[in-house]
Amino acid sequence: VDSVDDMIDLYAGVPLDRVSVSLVLSHPVAAGAILAMYIAAARRRGFDPAQLSGTIQNDFMMETVVLTAPSVLEPDFAFRLSMDVTEYCARHLPRWHPVSFTGYNYREAGADAVLEVALVVANAVATIDAMRARGLPVDAVARRRSAFFTAGGDLFGEVAKYRAARRIYPRVLTERFAPADESSTRLRFHVQTSGSALTSAQPLNNIARAALHGLAAVLGGAQSLHVSAYDEALCVPSETAALTALRTQQILL
């Protein structure tokens, strides 16, 4: 996707005023550019940007901690770019979620369950602090955010992680910012079952693994779920593997 025309082709026939989309990228430079293309494409098709709903990951830690070295893109500069996108969305895209804290990627990079949640909460606090410094009240920012967690092989540990996160997050936000709107303190999160926990040997066994991971997400109160395909350790998911993952998810839900 290199141009507005590409974006128009990508979403051809999709009613952008009625369908929520997810732009899965976090590089601070690319996030702003792709979102701008999406908005421009929507305008060309006659949609008011205020009608658009969806999420862009826009998590600066993905590029400065998880995927690349801080020397490539300084964390403070990456955070500022991420906040530029967040501020624009807060002021001009009332139905858009401008940041999704990617606990999944922290975990896949080596964090344990406790650190995964801690980094998500710390990132959320930093984002609100930055937006308040730019003149936006907490309720203008906190209601339009989400988190993205992983689900690993420790069934009870993962369930406990989600339930603990759902208690810690509102407590921290309430004590620190005292928002007027209770919905500003709710932790809404998506879960993807762990890709790194799947094996290339005997890949069909990954169906059972992913099902147990997905069960933890359901029992933990996830708002949405993505079950990984059983051949993820080998290749881009085949049609059979993708369909099996979808059916597993449907059974769980």
C-alpha positions in Angstrom: 0.0 0.0 0.0 2.0 2.9 -1.3 -0.6 5.5 -2.3 -4.1 6.7 -1.8 -5.1 4.8 -5.0 -3.9 1.6 -3.4 -5.9 2.3 -0.3 -9.0 2.9 -2.4 -8.5 -0.4 -4.2 -7.9 -2.2 -0.9 -11.2 -1.0 0.6 -13.3 -1.1 -2.6 -16.9 -1.9 -1.8 -16.4 -1.7 2.0 -18.9 0.8 3.6 -16.3 2.7 5.6 -19.0 4.5 7.6 -20.3 1.2 8.9 -17.3 -1.1 9.1 -14.6 -0.8 11.8 -11.1 -1.4 10.4 -7.8 -2.2 12.0 -4.6 -0.8 10.6 -2.0 -3.1 12.1 1.2 -1.1 12.1 3.2 0.7 14.8 6.1 2.4 13.2 5.5 6.1 14.1 6.3 7.3 10.6 4.3 4.7 8.8 1.4 4.9 11.2 0.8 8.5 10.4 1.3 8.1 6.7 -1.0 5.1 6.3 -3.7 6.7 8.4 -3.5 9.8 6.2 -3.9 7.6 3.1 -6.9 6.0 4.7 -8.5 9.3 5.5 -7.8 10.7 2.0 -9.3 7.5 0.4 -12.4 7.8 2.5 -12.8 11.5 1.5 -12.5 10.6 -2.2 -15.3 8.1 -1.7 -17.5 10.7 -0.1 -17.1 9.8 3.6 -16.8 12.3 6.3 -13.7 11.4 8.4 -15.7 11.9 11.5 -17.8 8.8 10.4 -14.7 6.5 10.3 -14.3 3.9 13.0 -11.4 1.6 13.7 -8.0 1.2 15.4 -4.4 1.9 14.5 -1.7 0.2 16.7 0.6 3.2 16.8 2.6 1.8 19.8 6.0 3.5 19.8 7.5 0.7 21.8 7.1 -1.7 19.0 9.8 0.1 17.0 12.1 1.2 19.8 12.0 -1.8 22.1 10.5 -4.8 20.4 11.5 -4.8 16.7 14.5 -2.4 16.3 17.2 -0.9 18.4 16.6 2.4 20.1 19.6 3.8 18.2 17.6 3.4 14.9 14.7 5.5 16.1 15.1 7.3 19.5 12.3 6.4 21.9 11.5 10.0 22.8 11.2 10.9 19.2 9.2 7.8 18.3 6.8 8.6 21.3 6.4 12.2 20.1 5.4 11.0 16.6 3.0 8.5 18.1 1.4 11.2 20.2 1.0 13.4 17.1 -1.2 10.8 15.6 -3.0 10.3 18.8 -3.7 14.0 19.2 -5.0 14.3 15.6 -7.4 11.4 16.1 -8.6 12.7 19.4 -9.4 16.1 17.8 -10.7 15.0 14.4 -11.7 11.3 14.4 -14.2 10.9 17.3 -14.9 7.2 16.5 -11.3 6.2 16.0 -9.0 4.3 18.5 -5.6 6.0 17.9 -3.4 3.6 19.9 -3.5 -0.1 20.9 -0.9 -1.1 23.4 0.8 -4.2 22.0 1.4 -6.4 25.1 1.4 -9.4 22.7 4.5 -8.2 21.0 6.2 -7.4 24.3 5.5 -10.9 25.4 6.7 -12.6 22.2 9.9 -10.6 22.5 10.6 -12.1 26.0 8.5 -10.3 28.6 6.7 -12.5 31.1 3.0 -12.1 31.9 3.5 -9.6 34.7 5.8 -7.3 32.6 3.4 -7.6 29.7 0.6 -6.0 31.8 2.9 -3.5 33.5 4.2 -2.1 30.2 0.7 -1.8 28.9 -0.4 0.2 32.0 2.7 2.3 32.0 2.3 3.1 28.3 -1.3 4.1 28.9 -0.4 6.4 31.7 2.4 8.0 29.6 -0.1 8.6 26.7 -2.6 10.3 28.9 0.1 12.5 30.5 1.3 13.5 27.0 -2.2 14.4 25.8 -2.9 16.4 28.9 0.2 18.4 28.3 -1.2 19.2 24.8 -4.4 20.5 26.3 -6.6 17.4 25.9 -8.6 16.2 29.0 -8.3 12.6 30.1 -11.8 11.7 28.9 -11.0 12.9 25.4 -8.2 10.3 25.1 -8.8 7.4 27.5 -12.1 6.2 26.1 -10.6 5.6 22.7 -7.8 3.2 23.5 -7.4 -0.6 23.6 -4.8 -3.2 24.5 -3.5 -6.3 22.7 -2.5 -9.2 24.8 -1.1 -12.7 24.1 -2.4 -16.0 25.4 0.2 -18.6 26.3 0.2 -22.2 27.5 -0.3 -21.5 31.3 -4.1 -21.6 31.2 -4.8 -20.5 34.8 -1.9 -18.0 34.8 -3.2 -16.4 31.6 -6.8 -16.2 32.9 -5.4 -14.6 36.1 -3.3 -12.1 34.0 -6.4 -10.8 32.2 -8.5 -10.6 35.3 -5.7 -8.8 37.2 -5.2 -6.4 34.3 -8.9 -5.5 34.2 -8.7 -4.6 37.9 -5.3 -2.8 37.9 -5.9 -0.7 34.9 -9.0 1.1 36.1 -7.6 1.5 39.6 -4.4 3.2 38.3 -6.3 5.5 35.9 -8.8 6.5 38.5 -6.2 7.2 41.2 -3.9 9.1 38.9 -6.4 11.0 36.6 -9.8 10.9 38.2 -11.7 10.9 34.9 -15.3 12.1 34.9 -16.5 9.3 32.6 -16.3 5.8 34.0 -15.8 4.3 30.5 -12.4 6.1 30.4 -11.0 3.6 32.9 -12.3 0.4 31.2 -9.6 -1.9 29.8 -10.8 -3.2 26.4 -8.5 -5.7 25.0 -8.0 -8.1 22.1 -6.1 -11.4 22.5 -4.1 -13.4 19.9 -3.0 -16.9 20.9 0.7 -17.2 21.1 2.6 -17.8 17.9 5.9 -18.5 19.6 4.3 -21.3 21.6 3.4 -23.3 18.5 5.8 -25.9 17.1 7.0 -26.9 13.7 7.2 -30.6 14.7 3.8 -32.4 14.6 2.0 -29.1 13.7 -1.5 -30.6 14.1 -1.0 -30.7 17.8 -1.0 -26.9 17.6 -4.7 -27.0 17.1 -5.1 -28.2 20.7 -2.5 -25.7 22.0 -4.3 -22.8 20.3 -7.7 -23.9 21.6 -6.4 -23.9 25.2 -4.8 -20.5 24.6 -8.0 -19.2 23.2 -10.0 -20.6 26.1 -7.8 -18.6 28.5 -8.7 -15.4 26.7 -12.5 -16.2 26.8 -12.3 -17.0 30.5 -10.3 -13.9 31.2 -12.9 -11.6 29.6 -11.3 -10.6 26.3 -13.5 -8.4 24.0 -12.1 -10.0 20.8 -10.0 -13.0 19.9 -7.7 -14.3 17.2 -6.7 -17.9 17.2 -3.4 -18.6 15.5 -3.2 -21.2 12.7 -1.6 -24.5 13.4 1.1 -24.1 10.7 2.2 -20.7 11.9 5.7 -22.1 12.8 6.1 -23.2 9.2 4.6 -20.7 6.8 2.0 -18.1 6.1 -1.2 -19.9 7.1 -2.7 -22.3 4.6 -6.4 -22.1 3.8 -7.1 -25.3 5.8 -5.1 -24.0 8.8 -6.8 -20.6 8.7 -10.2 -22.2 8.4 -9.4 -24.5 11.3 -8.3 -21.6 13.5 -11.6 -19.7 12.6 -13.7 -22.8 13.5 -11.8 -23.2 16.8 -12.5 -19.6 17.6 -16.2 -20.0 16.7 -16.5 -23.1 19.0 -14.9 -21.2 21.9 -17.2 -18.2 21.5 
